[in-house]
């Protein structure tokens, strides 16, 4: 599909929803993609990327940051506590703050460094047992706890259940963000980013529709 087509579809979805042009940020999800594909998208001007694995990001982004000024990389995958220190050094934002122990760890790191990436709290909107995220019923208290730790929480993130239409999950996330005074909404992937934009997404995370299918075997 390609970067330009996705940008056009985002612009059309913004317009259809009566939202300002440029109100949605495109995170190009480059995890597992061959370097040549990512380099091509950088050459086309894309500067915001998403990664799922700390080690993989640490291996590939320092060189590209040096070559392409203005690059920002957001962590969108599950974050192990023992990788948090490397993560706060690597990423401008972390979308997967999903448990109290990680909040504590990030707060300690923020104190030590005097800085923190922007944080999105991941919400398990479908209450799926195998999926990470704060349960909807626990969210308001968790937001208050994270704010109490002086962490810069800017929004909420969700990954709707595979087997359900995503719209109600996007609407639920938007409602929970508004209720908590949070303006950021990280929601929408290759298959559903237009629906997410209609529901108020500020950050869409699009991988395969830009880069092509991921080949995990070739990593
Ligand atoms: C991989 C991934 C994406 C991108 O998925 P595509 O379907 O390739 O667009 C978005 N968000 C998260 C959390 C991911 O892990």
PDB file of C-alpha atoms and ligand atoms in Angstrom:
ATOM      1  CA  UNK A   1       0.000   0.000   0.000  1.00  0.00           C
ATOM      2  CA  UNK A   2       2.660   2.526   0.965  1.00  0.00           C
ATOM      3  CA  UNK A   3       3.204   5.605   3.050  1.00  0.00           C
ATOM      4  CA  UNK A   4       1.555   8.176   0.809  1.00  0.00           C
ATOM      5  CA  UNK A   5      -1.637   6.225   0.411  1.00  0.00           C
ATOM      6  CA  UNK A   6      -1.935   5.784   4.177  1.00  0.00           C
ATOM      7  CA  UNK A   7      -1.340   9.503   4.697  1.00  0.00           C
ATOM      8  CA  UNK A   8      -4.084  10.265   2.192  1.00  0.00           C
ATOM      9  CA  UNK A   9      -6.472   7.894   3.939  1.00  0.00           C
ATOM     10  CA  UNK A  10      -5.686   9.507   7.297  1.00  0.00           C
ATOM     11  CA  UNK A  11      -6.353  12.960   5.856  1.00  0.00           C
ATOM     12  CA  UNK A  12      -9.658  11.749   4.401  1.00  0.00           C
ATOM     13  CA  UNK A  13     -10.668  10.181   7.716  1.00  0.00           C
ATOM     14  CA  UNK A  14      -9.801  13.405   9.578  1.00  0.00           C
ATOM     15  CA  UNK A  15     -11.953  15.380   7.161  1.00  0.00           C
ATOM     16  CA  UNK A  16     -14.831  12.909   7.351  1.00  0.00           C
ATOM     17  CA  UNK A  17     -14.799  13.162  11.147  1.00  0.00           C
ATOM     18  CA  UNK A  18     -14.694  16.958  11.046  1.00  0.00           C
ATOM     19  CA  UNK A  19     -11.266  16.969  12.632  1.00  0.00           C
ATOM     20  CA  UNK A  20      -8.438  19.383  11.874  1.00  0.00           C
ATOM     21  CA  UNK A  21      -5.916  18.336   9.234  1.00  0.00           C
ATOM     22  CA  UNK A  22      -2.847  16.949  10.981  1.00  0.00           C
ATOM     23  CA  UNK A  23      -4.649  16.192  14.237  1.00  0.00           C
ATOM     24  CA  UNK A  24      -3.742  12.499  13.904  1.00  0.00           C
ATOM     25  CA  UNK A  25      -0.122  11.408  14.153  1.00  0.00           C
ATOM     26  CA  UNK A  26       0.939   8.433  12.059  1.00  0.00           C
ATOM     27  CA  UNK A  27       3.238   6.018  13.875  1.00  0.00           C
ATOM     28  CA  UNK A  28       4.865   3.832  11.217  1.00  0.00           C
ATOM     29  CA  UNK A  29       5.307   0.479  12.960  1.00  0.00           C
ATOM     30  CA  UNK A  30       8.661  -0.808  11.741  1.00  0.00           C
ATOM     31  CA  UNK A  31       9.118  -3.849  13.995  1.00  0.00           C
ATOM     32  CA  UNK A  32      10.625  -6.864  12.225  1.00  0.00           C
ATOM     33  CA  UNK A  33      10.727  -5.045   8.868  1.00  0.00           C
ATOM     34  CA  UNK A  34      13.851  -5.310   6.703  1.00  0.00           C
ATOM     35  CA  UNK A  35      16.157  -2.300   6.956  1.00  0.00           C
ATOM     36  CA  UNK A  36      15.697  -1.424   3.291  1.00  0.00           C
ATOM     37  CA  UNK A  37      11.936  -0.957   3.708  1.00  0.00           C
ATOM     38  CA  UNK A  38      12.375   1.277   6.744  1.00  0.00           C
ATOM     39  CA  UNK A  39      15.106   3.291   5.027  1.00  0.00           C
ATOM     40  CA  UNK A  40      12.776   3.857   2.078  1.00  0.00           C
ATOM     41  CA  UNK A  41      10.043   5.227   4.335  1.00  0.00           C
ATOM     42  CA  UNK A  42      12.575   7.473   6.093  1.00  0.00           C
ATOM     43  CA  UNK A  43      13.677   8.751   2.688  1.00  0.00           C
ATOM     44  CA  UNK A  44      10.017   9.556   1.921  1.00  0.00           C
ATOM     45  CA  UNK A  45      10.023  11.846   4.939  1.00  0.00           C
ATOM     46  CA  UNK A  46       8.355   9.796   7.686  1.00  0.00           C
ATOM     47  CA  UNK A  47       9.915  10.604  11.065  1.00  0.00           C
ATOM     48  CA  UNK A  48       7.689   8.916  13.675  1.00  0.00           C
ATOM     49  CA  UNK A  49       8.071   5.151  14.124  1.00  0.00           C
ATOM     50  CA  UNK A  50       6.836   2.425  16.463  1.00  0.00           C
ATOM     51  CA  UNK A  51       8.777  -0.567  17.757  1.00  0.00           C
ATOM     52  CA  UNK A  52       7.778  -3.560  19.885  1.00  0.00           C
ATOM     53  CA  UNK A  53      11.100  -4.961  21.042  1.00  0.00           C
ATOM     54  CA  UNK A  54      13.644  -2.968  23.041  1.00  0.00           C
ATOM     55  CA  UNK A  55      16.634  -4.955  21.807  1.00  0.00           C
ATOM     56  CA  UNK A  56      15.636  -4.662  18.159  1.00  0.00           C
ATOM     57  CA  UNK A  57      15.090  -0.915  18.487  1.00  0.00           C
ATOM     58  CA  UNK A  58      18.429  -0.469  20.257  1.00  0.00           C
ATOM     59  CA  UNK A  59      20.147  -2.178  17.363  1.00  0.00           C
ATOM     60  CA  UNK A  60      18.685  -0.184  14.523  1.00  0.00           C
ATOM     61  CA  UNK A  61      17.617   3.320  15.585  1.00  0.00           C
ATOM     62  CA  UNK A  62      20.810   5.029  16.816  1.00  0.00           C
ATOM     63  CA  UNK A  63      22.300   5.030  13.302  1.00  0.00           C
ATOM     64  CA  UNK A  64      19.078   6.234  11.661  1.00  0.00           C
ATOM     65  CA  UNK A  65      18.665   8.974  14.258  1.00  0.00           C
ATOM     66  CA  UNK A  66      22.120  10.237  13.359  1.00  0.00           C
ATOM     67  CA  UNK A  67      21.296  10.159   9.650  1.00  0.00           C
ATOM     68  CA  UNK A  68      17.743  11.574   9.765  1.00  0.00           C
ATOM     69  CA  UNK A  69      17.257  14.514  12.138  1.00  0.00           C
ATOM     70  CA  UNK A  70      13.864  14.666  13.800  1.00  0.00           C
ATOM     71  CA  UNK A  71      13.284  10.939  14.139  1.00  0.00           C
ATOM     72  CA  UNK A  72      11.105   9.881  17.084  1.00  0.00           C
ATOM     73  CA  UNK A  73      10.517   6.271  18.102  1.00  0.00           C
ATOM     74  CA  UNK A  74       7.653   5.119  20.296  1.00  0.00           C
ATOM     75  CA  UNK A  75       7.591   1.830  22.232  1.00  0.00           C
ATOM     76  CA  UNK A  76       4.306   0.052  21.500  1.00  0.00           C
ATOM     77  CA  UNK A  77       5.087  -3.496  22.659  1.00  0.00           C
ATOM     78  CA  UNK A  78       4.950  -5.080  26.112  1.00  0.00           C
ATOM     79  CA  UNK A  79       7.763  -3.710  28.278  1.00  0.00           C
ATOM     80  CA  UNK A  80       9.557  -5.966  30.752  1.00  0.00           C
ATOM     81  CA  UNK A  81      10.649  -4.182  33.911  1.00  0.00           C
ATOM     82  CA  UNK A  82      14.260  -5.261  33.401  1.00  0.00           C
ATOM     83  CA  UNK A  83      14.275  -3.517  30.003  1.00  0.00           C
ATOM     84  CA  UNK A  84      12.751  -0.282  31.311  1.00  0.00           C
ATOM     85  CA  UNK A  85      16.069   1.512  31.794  1.00  0.00           C
ATOM     86  CA  UNK A  86      17.133   0.932  28.204  1.00  0.00           C
ATOM     87  CA  UNK A  87      13.627   1.809  27.034  1.00  0.00           C
ATOM     88  CA  UNK A  88      13.555   5.243  28.675  1.00  0.00           C
ATOM     89  CA  UNK A  89      16.859   6.024  26.994  1.00  0.00           C
ATOM     90  CA  UNK A  90      15.670   4.877  23.566  1.00  0.00           C
ATOM     91  CA  UNK A  91      12.086   6.075  23.164  1.00  0.00           C
ATOM     92  CA  UNK A  92      10.301   9.441  23.087  1.00  0.00           C
ATOM     93  CA  UNK A  93       7.105   7.753  24.261  1.00  0.00           C
ATOM     94  CA  UNK A  94       5.984   4.463  25.766  1.00  0.00           C
ATOM     95  CA  UNK A  95       2.434   3.351  24.890  1.00  0.00           C
ATOM     96  CA  UNK A  96       2.365   0.264  27.080  1.00  0.00           C
ATOM     97  CA  UNK A  97       2.344   1.322  30.708  1.00  0.00           C
ATOM     98  CA  UNK A  98       0.199  -1.608  31.839  1.00  0.00           C
ATOM     99  CA  UNK A  99       0.885  -2.360  35.496  1.00  0.00           C
ATOM    100  CA  UNK A 100       1.753  -0.736  38.824  1.00  0.00           C
ATOM    101  CA  UNK A 101       5.229  -2.317  39.074  1.00  0.00           C
ATOM    102  CA  UNK A 102       6.210  -0.776  35.737  1.00  0.00           C
ATOM    103  CA  UNK A 103       4.903   2.625  36.852  1.00  0.00           C
ATOM    104  CA  UNK A 104       7.064   2.443  39.969  1.00  0.00           C
ATOM    105  CA  UNK A 105      10.097   1.471  37.923  1.00  0.00           C
ATOM    106  CA  UNK A 106       9.520   4.279  35.389  1.00  0.00           C
ATOM    107  CA  UNK A 107       9.065   6.782  38.216  1.00  0.00           C
ATOM    108  CA  UNK A 108      12.395   5.764  39.765  1.00  0.00           C
ATOM    109  CA  UNK A 109      14.114   6.092  36.410  1.00  0.00           C
ATOM    110  CA  UNK A 110      12.491   9.477  35.782  1.00  0.00           C
ATOM    111  CA  UNK A 111      13.729  10.741  39.141  1.00  0.00           C
ATOM    112  CA  UNK A 112      17.255   9.563  38.450  1.00  0.00           C
ATOM    113  CA  UNK A 113      17.356  11.026  34.920  1.00  0.00           C
ATOM    114  CA  UNK A 114      15.290  14.149  35.496  1.00  0.00           C
ATOM    115  CA  UNK A 115      13.242  13.230  32.419  1.00  0.00           C
ATOM    116  CA  UNK A 116      10.744  10.663  31.228  1.00  0.00           C
ATOM    117  CA  UNK A 117       9.275   9.614  27.900  1.00  0.00           C
ATOM    118  CA  UNK A 118       5.626  10.553  27.383  1.00  0.00           C
ATOM    119  CA  UNK A 119       3.450   7.728  28.675  1.00  0.00           C
ATOM    120  CA  UNK A 120       0.247   6.146  27.441  1.00  0.00           C
ATOM    121  CA  UNK A 121      -1.572   3.741  29.720  1.00  0.00           C
ATOM    122  CA  UNK A 122      -2.588   0.531  27.966  1.00  0.00           C
ATOM    123  CA  UNK A 123      -6.178  -0.469  28.719  1.00  0.00           C
ATOM    124  CA  UNK A 124      -7.410  -4.028  28.226  1.00  0.00           C
ATOM    125  CA  UNK A 125     -10.784  -2.846  26.913  1.00  0.00           C
ATOM    126  CA  UNK A 126     -11.935  -6.380  26.121  1.00  0.00           C
ATOM    127  CA  UNK A 127     -10.825  -7.699  29.537  1.00  0.00           C
ATOM    128  CA  UNK A 128      -9.039 -10.513  27.680  1.00  0.00           C
ATOM    129  CA  UNK A 129      -7.101 -12.758  30.075  1.00  0.00           C
ATOM    130  CA  UNK A 130      -4.136 -13.208  27.703  1.00  0.00           C
ATOM    131  CA  UNK A 131      -3.820  -9.501  26.911  1.00  0.00           C
ATOM    132  CA  UNK A 132      -1.823  -6.864  28.775  1.00  0.00           C
ATOM    133  CA  UNK A 133      -3.391  -3.693  30.063  1.00  0.00           C
ATOM    134  CA  UNK A 134      -5.234  -2.156  32.963  1.00  0.00           C
ATOM    135  CA  UNK A 135      -8.806  -3.391  33.284  1.00  0.00           C
ATOM    136  CA  UNK A 136     -11.406  -0.674  32.596  1.00  0.00           C
ATOM    137  CA  UNK A 137     -12.730  -0.853  36.156  1.00  0.00           C
ATOM    138  CA  UNK A 138      -9.256  -0.170  37.575  1.00  0.00           C
ATOM    139  CA  UNK A 139      -8.292   2.608  35.189  1.00  0.00           C
ATOM    140  CA  UNK A 140      -9.298   5.749  37.060  1.00  0.00           C
ATOM    141  CA  UNK A 141      -7.436   4.707  40.204  1.00  0.00           C
ATOM    142  CA  UNK A 142      -4.380   3.747  38.160  1.00  0.00           C
ATOM    143  CA  UNK A 143      -4.326   7.118  36.367  1.00  0.00           C
ATOM    144  CA  UNK A 144      -4.404   8.829  39.757  1.00  0.00           C
ATOM    145  CA  UNK A 145      -1.569   6.623  41.053  1.00  0.00           C
ATOM    146  CA  UNK A 146       0.589   7.315  37.992  1.00  0.00           C
ATOM    147  CA  UNK A 147      -0.008  11.043  38.321  1.00  0.00           C
ATOM    148  CA  UNK A 148       0.892  10.750  41.983  1.00  0.00           C
ATOM    149  CA  UNK A 149       4.267   9.363  40.920  1.00  0.00           C
ATOM    150  CA  UNK A 150       4.861  12.551  38.896  1.00  0.00           C
ATOM    151  CA  UNK A 151       4.955  10.654  35.614  1.00  0.00           C
ATOM    152  CA  UNK A 152       3.953  12.428  32.397  1.00  0.00           C
ATOM    153  CA  UNK A 153       0.854  10.494  31.399  1.00  0.00           C
ATOM    154  CA  UNK A 154      -0.524  11.884  28.164  1.00  0.00           C
ATOM    155  CA  UNK A 155      -3.103   9.369  27.038  1.00  0.00           C
ATOM    156  CA  UNK A 156      -4.546   5.877  26.745  1.00  0.00           C
ATOM    157  CA  UNK A 157      -3.825   3.031  24.343  1.00  0.00           C
ATOM    158  CA  UNK A 158      -5.774  -0.081  23.395  1.00  0.00           C
ATOM    159  CA  UNK A 159      -5.655  -3.118  21.141  1.00  0.00           C
ATOM    160  CA  UNK A 160      -9.259  -4.310  20.649  1.00  0.00           C
ATOM    161  CA  UNK A 161     -10.026  -8.042  20.657  1.00  0.00           C
ATOM    162  CA  UNK A 162      -9.385  -9.695  17.270  1.00  0.00           C
ATOM    163  CA  UNK A 163     -12.820 -11.215  17.019  1.00  0.00           C
ATOM    164  CA  UNK A 164     -14.908  -8.118  17.708  1.00  0.00           C
ATOM    165  CA  UNK A 165     -15.698  -4.963  15.761  1.00  0.00           C
ATOM    166  CA  UNK A 166     -13.315  -2.345  17.174  1.00  0.00           C
ATOM    167  CA  UNK A 167     -15.700   0.618  17.265  1.00  0.00           C
ATOM    168  CA  UNK A 168     -17.110   0.064  20.750  1.00  0.00           C
ATOM    169  CA  UNK A 169     -13.587  -0.394  22.141  1.00  0.00           C
ATOM    170  CA  UNK A 170     -12.404   2.838  20.551  1.00  0.00           C
ATOM    171  CA  UNK A 171     -15.434   4.660  21.933  1.00  0.00           C
ATOM    172  CA  UNK A 172     -14.826   3.197  25.387  1.00  0.00           C
ATOM    173  CA  UNK A 173     -11.185   4.308  25.346  1.00  0.00           C
ATOM    174  CA  UNK A 174     -12.163   7.822  24.240  1.00  0.00           C
ATOM    175  CA  UNK A 175     -14.716   8.057  27.042  1.00  0.00           C
ATOM    176  CA  UNK A 176     -12.211   6.871  29.661  1.00  0.00           C
ATOM    177  CA  UNK A 177      -9.610   9.374  28.421  1.00  0.00           C
ATOM    178  CA  UNK A 178     -12.071  12.272  28.514  1.00  0.00           C
ATOM    179  CA  UNK A 179     -13.238  11.291  32.003  1.00  0.00           C
ATOM    180  CA  UNK A 180      -9.617  11.391  33.198  1.00  0.00           C
ATOM    181  CA  UNK A 181      -8.641  14.604  31.429  1.00  0.00           C
ATOM    182  CA  UNK A 182      -6.263  12.845  29.038  1.00  0.00           C
ATOM    183  CA  UNK A 183      -5.995  14.111  25.471  1.00  0.00           C
ATOM    184  CA  UNK A 184      -3.942  11.346  23.833  1.00  0.00           C
ATOM    185  CA  UNK A 185      -5.620   8.315  22.230  1.00  0.00           C
ATOM    186  CA  UNK A 186      -3.328   5.672  20.735  1.00  0.00           C
ATOM    187  CA  UNK A 187      -5.649   3.390  18.818  1.00  0.00           C
ATOM    188  CA  UNK A 188      -6.089   2.004  15.317  1.00  0.00           C
ATOM    189  CA  UNK A 189      -3.838  -0.299  13.272  1.00  0.00           C
ATOM    190  CA  UNK A 190      -3.638  -1.235   9.576  1.00  0.00           C
ATOM    191  CA  UNK A 191      -7.096  -2.790   9.527  1.00  0.00           C
ATOM    192  CA  UNK A 192      -9.056  -0.245  11.526  1.00  0.00           C
ATOM    193  CA  UNK A 193      -7.283   3.119  11.718  1.00  0.00           C
ATOM    194  CA  UNK A 194     -10.084   4.971   9.952  1.00  0.00           C
ATOM    195  CA  UNK A 195     -12.605   3.792  12.542  1.00  0.00           C
ATOM    196  CA  UNK A 196     -10.166   4.861  15.260  1.00  0.00           C
ATOM    197  CA  UNK A 197      -9.831   8.333  13.740  1.00  0.00           C
ATOM    198  CA  UNK A 198     -13.618   8.627  13.628  1.00  0.00           C
ATOM    199  CA  UNK A 199     -13.626   7.855  17.367  1.00  0.00           C
ATOM    200  CA  UNK A 200     -10.954  10.446  18.171  1.00  0.00           C
ATOM    201  CA  UNK A 201      -7.561   8.718  17.810  1.00  0.00           C
ATOM    202  CA  UNK A 202      -4.606  11.102  18.105  1.00  0.00           C
ATOM    203  CA  UNK A 203      -2.003   8.413  17.299  1.00  0.00           C
ATOM    204  CA  UNK A 204      -2.593   5.546  14.866  1.00  0.00           C
ATOM    205  CA  UNK A 205      -0.097   2.673  14.751  1.00  0.00           C
ATOM    206  CA  UNK A 206       0.151   1.370  11.205  1.00  0.00           C
ATOM    207  CA  UNK A 207       2.666  -1.288  10.192  1.00  0.00           C
ATOM    208  CA  UNK A 208       1.877  -3.785   7.469  1.00  0.00           C
ATOM    209  CA  UNK A 209      -0.239  -1.389   5.400  1.00  0.00           C
ATOM    210  CA  UNK A 210       2.860   0.790   4.989  1.00  0.00           C
ATOM    211  CA  UNK A 211       5.706  -1.716   4.914  1.00  0.00           C
ATOM    212  CA  UNK A 212       4.069  -4.940   3.763  1.00  0.00           C
ATOM    213  CA  UNK A 213       3.614  -8.155   5.732  1.00  0.00           C
ATOM    214  CA  UNK A 214       6.082  -8.901   8.523  1.00  0.00           C
ATOM    215  CA  UNK A 215       8.262 -11.988   8.037  1.00  0.00           C
ATOM    216  CA  UNK A 216       8.995 -13.144  11.586  1.00  0.00           C
ATOM    217  CA  UNK A 217      10.916 -16.193  10.288  1.00  0.00           C
ATOM    218  CA  UNK A 218      13.485 -13.976   8.535  1.00  0.00           C
ATOM    219  CA  UNK A 219      14.417 -11.954  11.606  1.00  0.00           C
TER     220      UNK A 219
HETATM  221  C1  LIG B   1       2.445  -4.613  15.361  1.00  0.00           C
HETATM  222  C2  LIG B   1       1.569  -3.636  16.021  1.00  0.00           C
HETATM  223  C3  LIG B   1       0.882  -2.657  15.279  1.00  0.00           C
HETATM  224  C4  LIG B   1       0.886  -2.593  13.766  1.00  0.00           C
HETATM  225  O1  LIG B   1       0.080  -3.609  13.262  1.00  0.00           O
HETATM  226  P1  LIG B   1      -0.343  -3.636  11.714  1.00  0.00           P
HETATM  227  O2  LIG B   1      -1.552  -4.515  11.695  1.00  0.00           O
HETATM  228  O3  LIG B   1       0.816  -4.209  10.964  1.00  0.00           O
HETATM  229  O4  LIG B   1      -0.653  -2.259  11.301  1.00  0.00           O
HETATM  230  C5  LIG B   1       0.131  -1.719  15.969  1.00  0.00           C
HETATM  231  N1  LIG B   1       0.053  -1.728  17.317  1.00  0.00           N
HETATM  232  C6  LIG B   1       0.688  -2.657  18.056  1.00  0.00           C
HETATM  233  C7  LIG B   1       0.559  -2.623  19.537  1.00  0.00           C
HETATM  234  C8  LIG B   1       1.451  -3.648  17.437  1.00  0.00           C
HETATM  235  O5  LIG B   1       2.056  -4.570  18.194  1.00  0.00           O
END
